[in-house]
Amino acid sequence: MPEEPYVDAEPGSALETVIVPRTRDLGDGFEVRRALPSSRRRMVGPFIFLDQMGPSVLQAGKGLDVRPHPHIGLATVTYLFDGEVLHRDSLGVVQTIRPGAVNWMVAGRGIVHSERTPPEARVKANRLFGIQFWVALPGKHEEDAPSFVHTPVEALPVIQDHGLELRLIAGELFGERSPAKTQSELFYADVKLDVGTRLPVPSVHEERGLFIAEGQVEVGGESFGPGQLLVLRPGADVVARGGGATRSRLLLFGGEPMDGPRHIWWNFVSSSKERIEQAKEDWLAGRIGQVPGETEFIPLPEPEPNVPRYP
């Protein structure tokens, strides 16, 4: 579905824009929706990239196979609703992520990683459904040493209240703080709403987004469905309400505006175009790193991508 503009129903709407991403089939029935970056909005706070993976059922013997590829200037944040993914990187980390846990990988000055369905999960048909964000690093952290932290599901704060269940993935919200370490002030939460349950969205941060993963969500008297990203007006009082006939699930995220513009090319993010050019040369020359146990890699795209590609 092509992206469409959102037209305010009336002056003073709580919504700045609504992004309806296209769905791309990457083969074997595996679909991806990319909501950020968009022609309508490049970033929400430090969040510069948002991919929804699935929901898809991968047949026996099949799986996700994202070969080793590089990143600079960002942190990848992987969160699953269903399935499992095996992460390997050039630091030597090997970590399987499962629903409700968080993989937070800081690329900094450069890291290489792969993401694959584990061998044991390929024995039978396996369902995969999840979200990957990229968080742009502040200028003072763009060249930090790369790092990786896995936060298990049981370590994340959960708020439950009258038809609402909120798992705090990162940052601070409603008096709770996630143990996941971030490089800037932000918030990111997985929220489940029963039909009719209301969620007041805090306005502590200037830029806020609401991505609907499942079900229907009502905002300002309008109903929105799966795959839609609602960008909220700064400072606006917003209440999200579970709609439709079944429980809804959404991701609530945001933060302060970045400390300057960011360039994004393929898997590279930087405040400097020259730094991205250097990263291209480094990847071609094999200087960013190698993933132990991996023999494949994704080459630098040719021709150059106009927008970031899913590897």
Tab-separated table of N, CA and C in Angstrom, residues 186-300:
chain	number	residue	atom	x	y	z
A	186	LEU	N	15.285	8.646	25.904
A	186	LEU	CA	14.222	8.188	25.018
A	186	LEU	C	13.304	7.270	25.799
A	187	PHE	N	12.237	6.835	25.147
A	187	PHE	CA	11.384	5.803	25.714
A	187	PHE	C	10.894	4.889	24.604
A	188	TYR	N	10.632	3.628	24.976
A	188	TYR	CA	10.199	2.628	23.998
A	188	TYR	C	9.466	1.551	24.784
A	189	ALA	N	8.193	1.339	24.450
A	189	ALA	CA	7.371	0.397	25.207
A	189	ALA	C	6.496	-0.433	24.287
A	190	ASP	N	6.251	-1.673	24.702
A	190	ASP	CA	5.337	-2.603	24.052
A	190	ASP	C	4.052	-2.589	24.876
A	191	VAL	N	2.939	-2.190	24.245
A	191	VAL	CA	1.685	-1.990	24.977
A	191	VAL	C	0.584	-2.875	24.405
A	192	LYS	N	-0.136	-3.574	25.293
A	192	LYS	CA	-1.328	-4.333	24.911
A	192	LYS	C	-2.537	-3.660	25.543
A	193	LEU	N	-3.571	-3.439	24.743
A	193	LEU	CA	-4.783	-2.773	25.219
A	193	LEU	C	-6.009	-3.636	24.946
A	194	ASP	N	-6.787	-3.907	25.990
A	194	ASP	CA	-8.077	-4.554	25.782
A	194	ASP	C	-9.019	-3.572	25.089
A	195	VAL	N	-10.052	-4.081	24.461
A	195	VAL	CA	-11.031	-3.219	23.799
A	195	VAL	C	-11.621	-2.239	24.816
A	196	GLY	N	-11.562	-0.953	24.480
A	196	GLY	CA	-12.108	0.083	25.346
A	196	GLY	C	-11.141	0.630	26.379
A	197	THR	N	-9.987	-0.015	26.560
A	197	THR	CA	-8.996	0.467	27.531
A	197	THR	C	-8.284	1.696	26.988
A	198	ARG	N	-8.078	2.674	27.862
A	198	ARG	CA	-7.472	3.951	27.463
A	198	ARG	C	-6.027	4.038	27.960
A	199	LEU	N	-5.173	4.646	27.132
A	199	LEU	CA	-3.769	4.868	27.478
A	199	LEU	C	-3.417	6.330	27.244
A	200	PRO	N	-3.271	7.148	28.305
A	200	PRO	CA	-2.779	8.517	28.126
A	200	PRO	C	-1.299	8.469	27.748
A	201	VAL	N	-0.938	9.155	26.681
A	201	VAL	CA	0.443	9.138	26.208
A	201	VAL	C	1.197	10.314	26.830
A	202	PRO	N	2.207	10.048	27.658
A	202	PRO	CA	2.958	11.145	28.289
A	202	PRO	C	3.585	12.068	27.249
A	203	SER	N	3.628	13.359	27.573
A	203	SER	CA	4.189	14.345	26.635
A	203	SER	C	5.523	14.895	27.125
A	204	VAL	N	6.233	14.110	27.951
A	204	VAL	CA	7.496	14.578	28.518
A	204	VAL	C	8.549	14.802	27.438
A	205	HIS	N	8.492	14.010	26.352
A	205	HIS	CA	9.431	14.196	25.241
A	205	HIS	C	8.724	14.882	24.076
A	206	GLU	N	9.470	15.693	23.342
A	206	GLU	CA	8.875	16.496	22.266
A	206	GLU	C	8.369	15.644	21.113
A	207	GLU	N	9.116	14.601	20.742
A	207	GLU	CA	8.750	13.802	19.582
A	207	GLU	C	8.299	12.415	20.033
A	208	ARG	N	7.095	12.014	19.563
A	208	ARG	CA	6.503	10.750	19.987
A	208	ARG	C	5.866	10.037	18.794
A	209	GLY	N	5.967	8.716	18.794
A	209	GLY	CA	5.349	7.912	17.757
A	209	GLY	C	4.580	6.754	18.358
A	210	LEU	N	3.587	6.283	17.622
A	210	LEU	CA	2.762	5.161	18.051
A	210	LEU	C	2.595	4.253	16.836
A	211	PHE	N	3.194	3.068	16.908
A	211	PHE	CA	3.127	2.122	15.787
A	211	PHE	C	2.217	0.969	16.171
A	212	ILE	N	1.222	0.703	15.328
A	212	ILE	CA	0.239	-0.334	15.625
A	212	ILE	C	0.705	-1.660	15.029
A	213	ALA	N	0.930	-2.640	15.909
A	213	ALA	CA	1.385	-3.956	15.465
A	213	ALA	C	0.218	-4.903	15.199
A	214	GLU	N	-0.795	-4.858	16.054
A	214	GLU	CA	-1.947	-5.746	15.918
A	214	GLU	C	-3.215	-5.035	16.386
A	215	GLY	N	-4.336	-5.360	15.758
A	215	GLY	CA	-5.613	-4.829	16.190
A	215	GLY	C	-5.863	-3.399	15.739
A	216	GLN	N	-6.857	-2.780	16.380
A	216	GLN	CA	-7.259	-1.411	16.055
A	216	GLN	C	-7.018	-0.505	17.261
A	217	VAL	N	-6.582	0.714	16.978
A	217	VAL	CA	-6.351	1.710	18.029
A	217	VAL	C	-7.057	2.998	17.629
A	218	GLU	N	-7.774	3.576	18.575
A	218	GLU	CA	-8.477	4.829	18.317
A	218	GLU	C	-7.722	5.998	18.954
A	219	VAL	N	-7.547	7.051	18.166
A	219	VAL	CA	-6.924	8.292	18.638
A	219	VAL	C	-7.720	9.461	18.070
A	220	GLY	N	-8.157	10.348	18.931
A	220	GLY	CA	-8.895	11.519	18.464
A	220	GLY	C	-10.173	11.186	17.728
A	221	GLY	N	-10.811	10.080	18.096
A	221	GLY	CA	-12.074	9.715	17.464
A	221	GLY	C	-11.936	8.971	16.159
A	222	GLU	N	-10.699	8.722	15.707
A	222	GLU	CA	-10.470	7.963	14.471
A	222	GLU	C	-9.827	6.630	14.798
A	223	SER	N	-10.065	5.636	13.938
A	223	SER	CA	-9.542	4.299	14.146
A	223	SER	C	-8.412	4.004	13.160
A	224	PHE	N	-7.365	3.388	13.662
A	224	PHE	CA	-6.194	3.069	12.848
A	224	PHE	C	-5.852	1.594	13.030
A	225	GLY	N	-5.258	1.010	11.966
A	225	GLY	CA	-5.032	-0.428	11.980
A	225	GLY	C	-3.575	-0.829	11.908
A	226	PRO	N	-3.322	-2.145	11.824
A	226	PRO	CA	-1.957	-2.678	11.856
A	226	PRO	C	-1.056	-2.083	10.784
A	227	GLY	N	0.191	-1.813	11.186
A	227	GLY	CA	1.184	-1.304	10.254
A	227	GLY	C	1.228	0.199	10.119
A	228	GLN	N	0.294	0.912	10.755
A	228	GLN	CA	0.271	2.366	10.640
A	228	GLN	C	1.085	3.011	11.765
A	229	LEU	N	1.851	4.024	11.389
A	229	LEU	CA	2.644	4.788	12.341
A	229	LEU	C	2.012	6.158	12.526
A	230	LEU	N	1.595	6.461	13.746
A	230	LEU	CA	1.024	7.763	14.072
A	230	LEU	C	2.116	8.618	14.708
A	231	VAL	N	2.393	9.761	14.098
A	231	VAL	CA	3.344	10.707	14.669
A	231	VAL	C	2.547	11.790	15.385
A	232	LEU	N	2.784	11.959	16.675
A	232	LEU	CA	1.973	12.839	17.508
A	232	LEU	C	2.534	14.252	17.523
A	233	ARG	N	1.630	15.227	17.636
A	233	ARG	CA	2.068	16.617	17.691
A	233	ARG	C	2.778	16.889	19.014
A	234	PRO	N	3.880	17.654	18.976
A	234	PRO	CA	4.602	17.971	20.204
A	234	PRO	C	3.684	18.640	21.232
A	235	GLY	N	3.712	18.122	22.448
A	235	GLY	CA	2.952	18.720	23.540
A	235	GLY	C	1.481	18.405	23.575
A	236	ALA	N	0.955	17.765	22.536
A	236	ALA	CA	-0.491	17.497	22.481
A	236	ALA	C	-0.883	16.436	23.508
A	237	ASP	N	-2.038	16.627	24.114
A	237	ASP	CA	-2.599	15.605	24.998
A	237	ASP	C	-3.217	14.512	24.132
A	238	VAL	N	-2.698	13.308	24.253
A	238	VAL	CA	-3.135	12.208	23.397
A	238	VAL	C	-3.560	11.036	24.269
A	239	VAL	N	-4.708	10.461	23.939
A	239	VAL	CA	-5.177	9.247	24.591
A	239	VAL	C	-5.423	8.206	23.508
A	240	ALA	N	-4.734	7.059	23.628
A	240	ALA	CA	-4.964	5.939	22.713
A	240	ALA	C	-5.952	4.982	23.371
A	241	ARG	N	-6.881	4.459	22.586
A	241	ARG	CA	-7.921	3.572	23.116
A	241	ARG	C	-7.978	2.298	22.291
A	242	GLY	N	-8.021	1.166	22.964
A	242	GLY	CA	-8.159	-0.097	22.259
A	242	GLY	C	-9.477	-0.150	21.516
A	243	GLY	N	-9.433	-0.434	20.203
A	243	GLY	CA	-10.645	-0.460	19.396
A	243	GLY	C	-10.882	-1.837	18.807
A	244	GLY	N	-11.788	-1.893	17.838
A	244	GLY	CA	-12.088	-3.154	17.176
A	244	GLY	C	-12.753	-4.146	18.103
A	245	ALA	N	-12.552	-5.451	17.798
A	245	ALA	CA	-13.219	-6.507	18.565
A	245	ALA	C	-12.246	-7.360	19.364
A	246	THR	N	-10.926	-7.142	19.167
A	246	THR	CA	-9.925	-7.951	19.874
A	246	THR	C	-8.855	-7.051	20.476
A	247	ARG	N	-8.060	-7.623	21.336
A	247	ARG	CA	-6.980	-6.889	21.997
A	247	ARG	C	-6.021	-6.314	20.957
A	248	SER	N	-5.565	-5.099	21.184
A	248	SER	CA	-4.625	-4.454	20.270
A	248	SER	C	-3.229	-4.415	20.888
A	249	ARG	N	-2.252	-4.249	20.017
A	249	ARG	CA	-0.861	-4.175	20.469
A	249	ARG	C	-0.175	-3.052	19.720
A	250	LEU	N	0.526	-2.211	20.444
A	250	LEU	CA	1.190	-1.075	19.824
A	250	LEU	C	2.543	-0.845	20.462
A	251	LEU	N	3.382	-0.135	19.736
A	251	LEU	CA	4.689	0.276	20.237
A	251	LEU	C	4.664	1.785	20.401
A	252	LEU	N	5.018	2.216	21.593
A	252	LEU	CA	5.053	3.635	21.932
A	252	LEU	C	6.516	4.026	22.090
A	253	PHE	N	6.943	5.077	21.385
A	253	PHE	CA	8.365	5.421	21.425
A	253	PHE	C	8.555	6.910	21.162
A	254	GLY	N	9.737	7.413	21.497
A	254	GLY	CA	10.035	8.816	21.229
A	254	GLY	C	11.234	9.304	22.008
A	255	GLY	N	11.463	10.607	21.909
A	255	GLY	CA	12.592	11.231	22.572
A	255	GLY	C	12.731	12.671	22.114
A	256	GLU	N	13.822	13.286	22.513
A	256	GLU	CA	14.084	14.658	22.089
A	256	GLU	C	14.623	14.675	20.656
A	257	PRO	N	14.440	15.788	19.930
A	257	PRO	CA	15.003	15.879	18.578
A	257	PRO	C	16.512	15.656	18.611
A	258	MET	N	17.054	15.127	17.524
A	258	MET	CA	18.488	14.876	17.447
A	258	MET	C	19.281	16.171	17.536
A	259	ASP	N	20.560	16.035	17.845
A	259	ASP	CA	21.449	17.192	17.995
A	259	ASP	C	21.927	17.737	16.655
A	260	GLY	N	21.314	17.308	15.591
A	260	GLY	CA	21.643	17.786	14.253
A	260	GLY	C	21.142	16.787	13.223
A	261	PRO	N	21.199	17.134	11.931
A	261	PRO	CA	20.726	16.228	10.877
A	261	PRO	C	21.540	14.939	10.844
A	262	ARG	N	20.893	13.876	10.351
A	262	ARG	CA	21.590	12.604	10.162
A	262	ARG	C	21.427	12.153	8.721
A	263	HIS	N	22.519	11.652	8.165
A	263	HIS	CA	22.501	11.057	6.834
A	263	HIS	C	22.380	9.558	7.011
A	264	ILE	N	21.611	8.915	6.139
A	264	ILE	CA	21.453	7.466	6.197
A	264	ILE	C	21.661	6.898	4.802
A	265	TRP	N	22.558	5.959	4.684
A	265	TRP	CA	22.867	5.294	3.415
A	265	TRP	C	23.067	3.821	3.712
A	266	TRP	N	22.227	2.986	3.100
A	266	TRP	CA	22.281	1.548	3.344
A	266	TRP	C	22.202	1.289	4.847
A	267	ASN	N	23.252	0.704	5.442
A	267	ASN	CA	23.243	0.393	6.871
A	267	ASN	C	24.042	1.403	7.694
A	268	PHE	N	24.387	2.516	7.090
A	268	PHE	CA	25.237	3.501	7.758
A	268	PHE	C	24.437	4.749	8.118
A	269	VAL	N	24.656	5.255	9.325
A	269	VAL	CA	24.043	6.504	9.790
A	269	VAL	C	25.148	7.387	10.340
A	270	SER	N	25.139	8.665	9.970
A	270	SER	CA	26.163	9.573	10.479
A	270	SER	C	25.719	11.024	10.314
A	271	SER	N	26.301	11.887	11.142
A	271	SER	CA	26.098	13.326	10.974
A	271	SER	C	26.984	13.873	9.861
A	272	SER	N	27.872	13.028	9.329
A	272	SER	CA	28.840	13.460	8.320
A	272	SER	C	28.746	12.584	7.073
A	273	LYS	N	28.547	13.208	5.918
A	273	LYS	CA	28.551	12.462	4.660
A	273	LYS	C	29.926	11.849	4.403
A	274	GLU	N	30.971	12.581	4.806
A	274	GLU	CA	32.330	12.085	4.601
A	274	GLU	C	32.565	10.799	5.394
A	275	ARG	N	31.966	10.723	6.580
A	275	ARG	CA	32.134	9.514	7.397
A	275	ARG	C	31.452	8.315	6.738
A	276	ILE	N	30.326	8.550	6.102
A	276	ILE	CA	29.653	7.464	5.392
A	276	ILE	C	30.494	6.996	4.205
A	277	GLU	N	31.105	7.944	3.491
A	277	GLU	CA	31.981	7.563	2.381
A	277	GLU	C	33.146	6.719	2.884
A	278	GLN	N	33.684	7.079	4.055
A	278	GLN	CA	34.774	6.302	4.639
A	278	GLN	C	34.308	4.902	4.998
A	279	ALA	N	33.067	4.797	5.514
A	279	ALA	CA	32.524	3.485	5.882
A	279	ALA	C	32.374	2.598	4.650
A	280	LYS	N	31.964	3.189	3.526
A	280	LYS	CA	31.868	2.416	2.286
A	280	LYS	C	33.225	1.824	1.920
A	281	GLU	N	34.251	2.658	1.976
A	281	GLU	CA	35.602	2.201	1.637
A	281	GLU	C	36.074	1.129	2.614
A	282	ASP	N	35.763	1.333	3.890
A	282	ASP	CA	36.192	0.366	4.902
A	282	ASP	C	35.537	-0.994	4.684
A	283	TRP	N	34.242	-1.001	4.298
A	283	TRP	CA	33.566	-2.278	4.078
A	283	TRP	C	34.128	-2.978	2.843
A	284	LEU	N	34.372	-2.217	1.785
A	284	LEU	CA	34.961	-2.794	0.578
A	284	LEU	C	36.327	-3.402	0.862
A	285	ALA	N	37.076	-2.765	1.770
A	285	ALA	CA	38.436	-3.223	2.079
A	285	ALA	C	38.474	-4.253	3.207
A	286	GLY	N	37.314	-4.581	3.777
A	286	GLY	CA	37.273	-5.567	4.850
A	286	GLY	C	37.810	-5.081	6.170
A	287	ARG	N	37.732	-3.758	6.399
A	287	ARG	CA	38.328	-3.193	7.615
A	287	ARG	C	37.362	-3.054	8.793
A	288	ILE	N	36.055	-3.267	8.591
A	288	ILE	CA	35.112	-3.039	9.692
A	288	ILE	C	35.077	-4.231	10.644
A	289	GLY	N	35.269	-5.431	10.121
A	289	GLY	CA	35.296	-6.599	10.991
A	289	GLY	C	34.727	-7.823	10.312
A	290	GLN	N	34.867	-8.955	10.978
A	290	GLN	CA	34.332	-10.216	10.491
A	290	GLN	C	33.589	-10.907	11.623
A	291	VAL	N	32.596	-11.698	11.268
A	291	VAL	CA	31.818	-12.439	12.252
A	291	VAL	C	32.377	-13.849	12.342
A	292	PRO	N	32.907	-14.237	13.502
A	292	PRO	CA	33.442	-15.596	13.639
A	292	PRO	C	32.388	-16.648	13.305
A	293	GLY	N	32.783	-17.654	12.537
A	293	GLY	CA	31.874	-18.735	12.165
A	293	GLY	C	31.059	-18.473	10.922
A	294	GLU	N	31.144	-17.250	10.373
A	294	GLU	CA	30.425	-16.892	9.148
A	294	GLU	C	31.403	-16.790	7.984
A	295	THR	N	30.992	-17.287	6.824
A	295	THR	CA	31.834	-17.190	5.630
A	295	THR	C	31.210	-16.296	4.565
A	296	GLU	N	29.924	-15.946	4.740
A	296	GLU	CA	29.237	-15.091	3.773
A	296	GLU	C	29.276	-13.635	4.234
A	297	PHE	N	28.914	-12.731	3.331
A	297	PHE	CA	28.723	-11.331	3.696
A	297	PHE	C	27.893	-10.654	2.620
A	298	ILE	N	27.306	-9.521	2.970
A	298	ILE	CA	26.522	-8.747	2.008
A	298	ILE	C	27.431	-7.682	1.404
A	299	PRO	N	27.611	-7.678	0.094
A	299	PRO	CA	28.482	-6.678	-0.531
A	299	PRO	C	27.853	-5.297	-0.511
A	300	LEU	N	28.674	-4.295	-0.702
A	300	LEU	CA	28.189	-2.927	-0.810
A	300	LEU	C	27.221	-2.833	-1.983
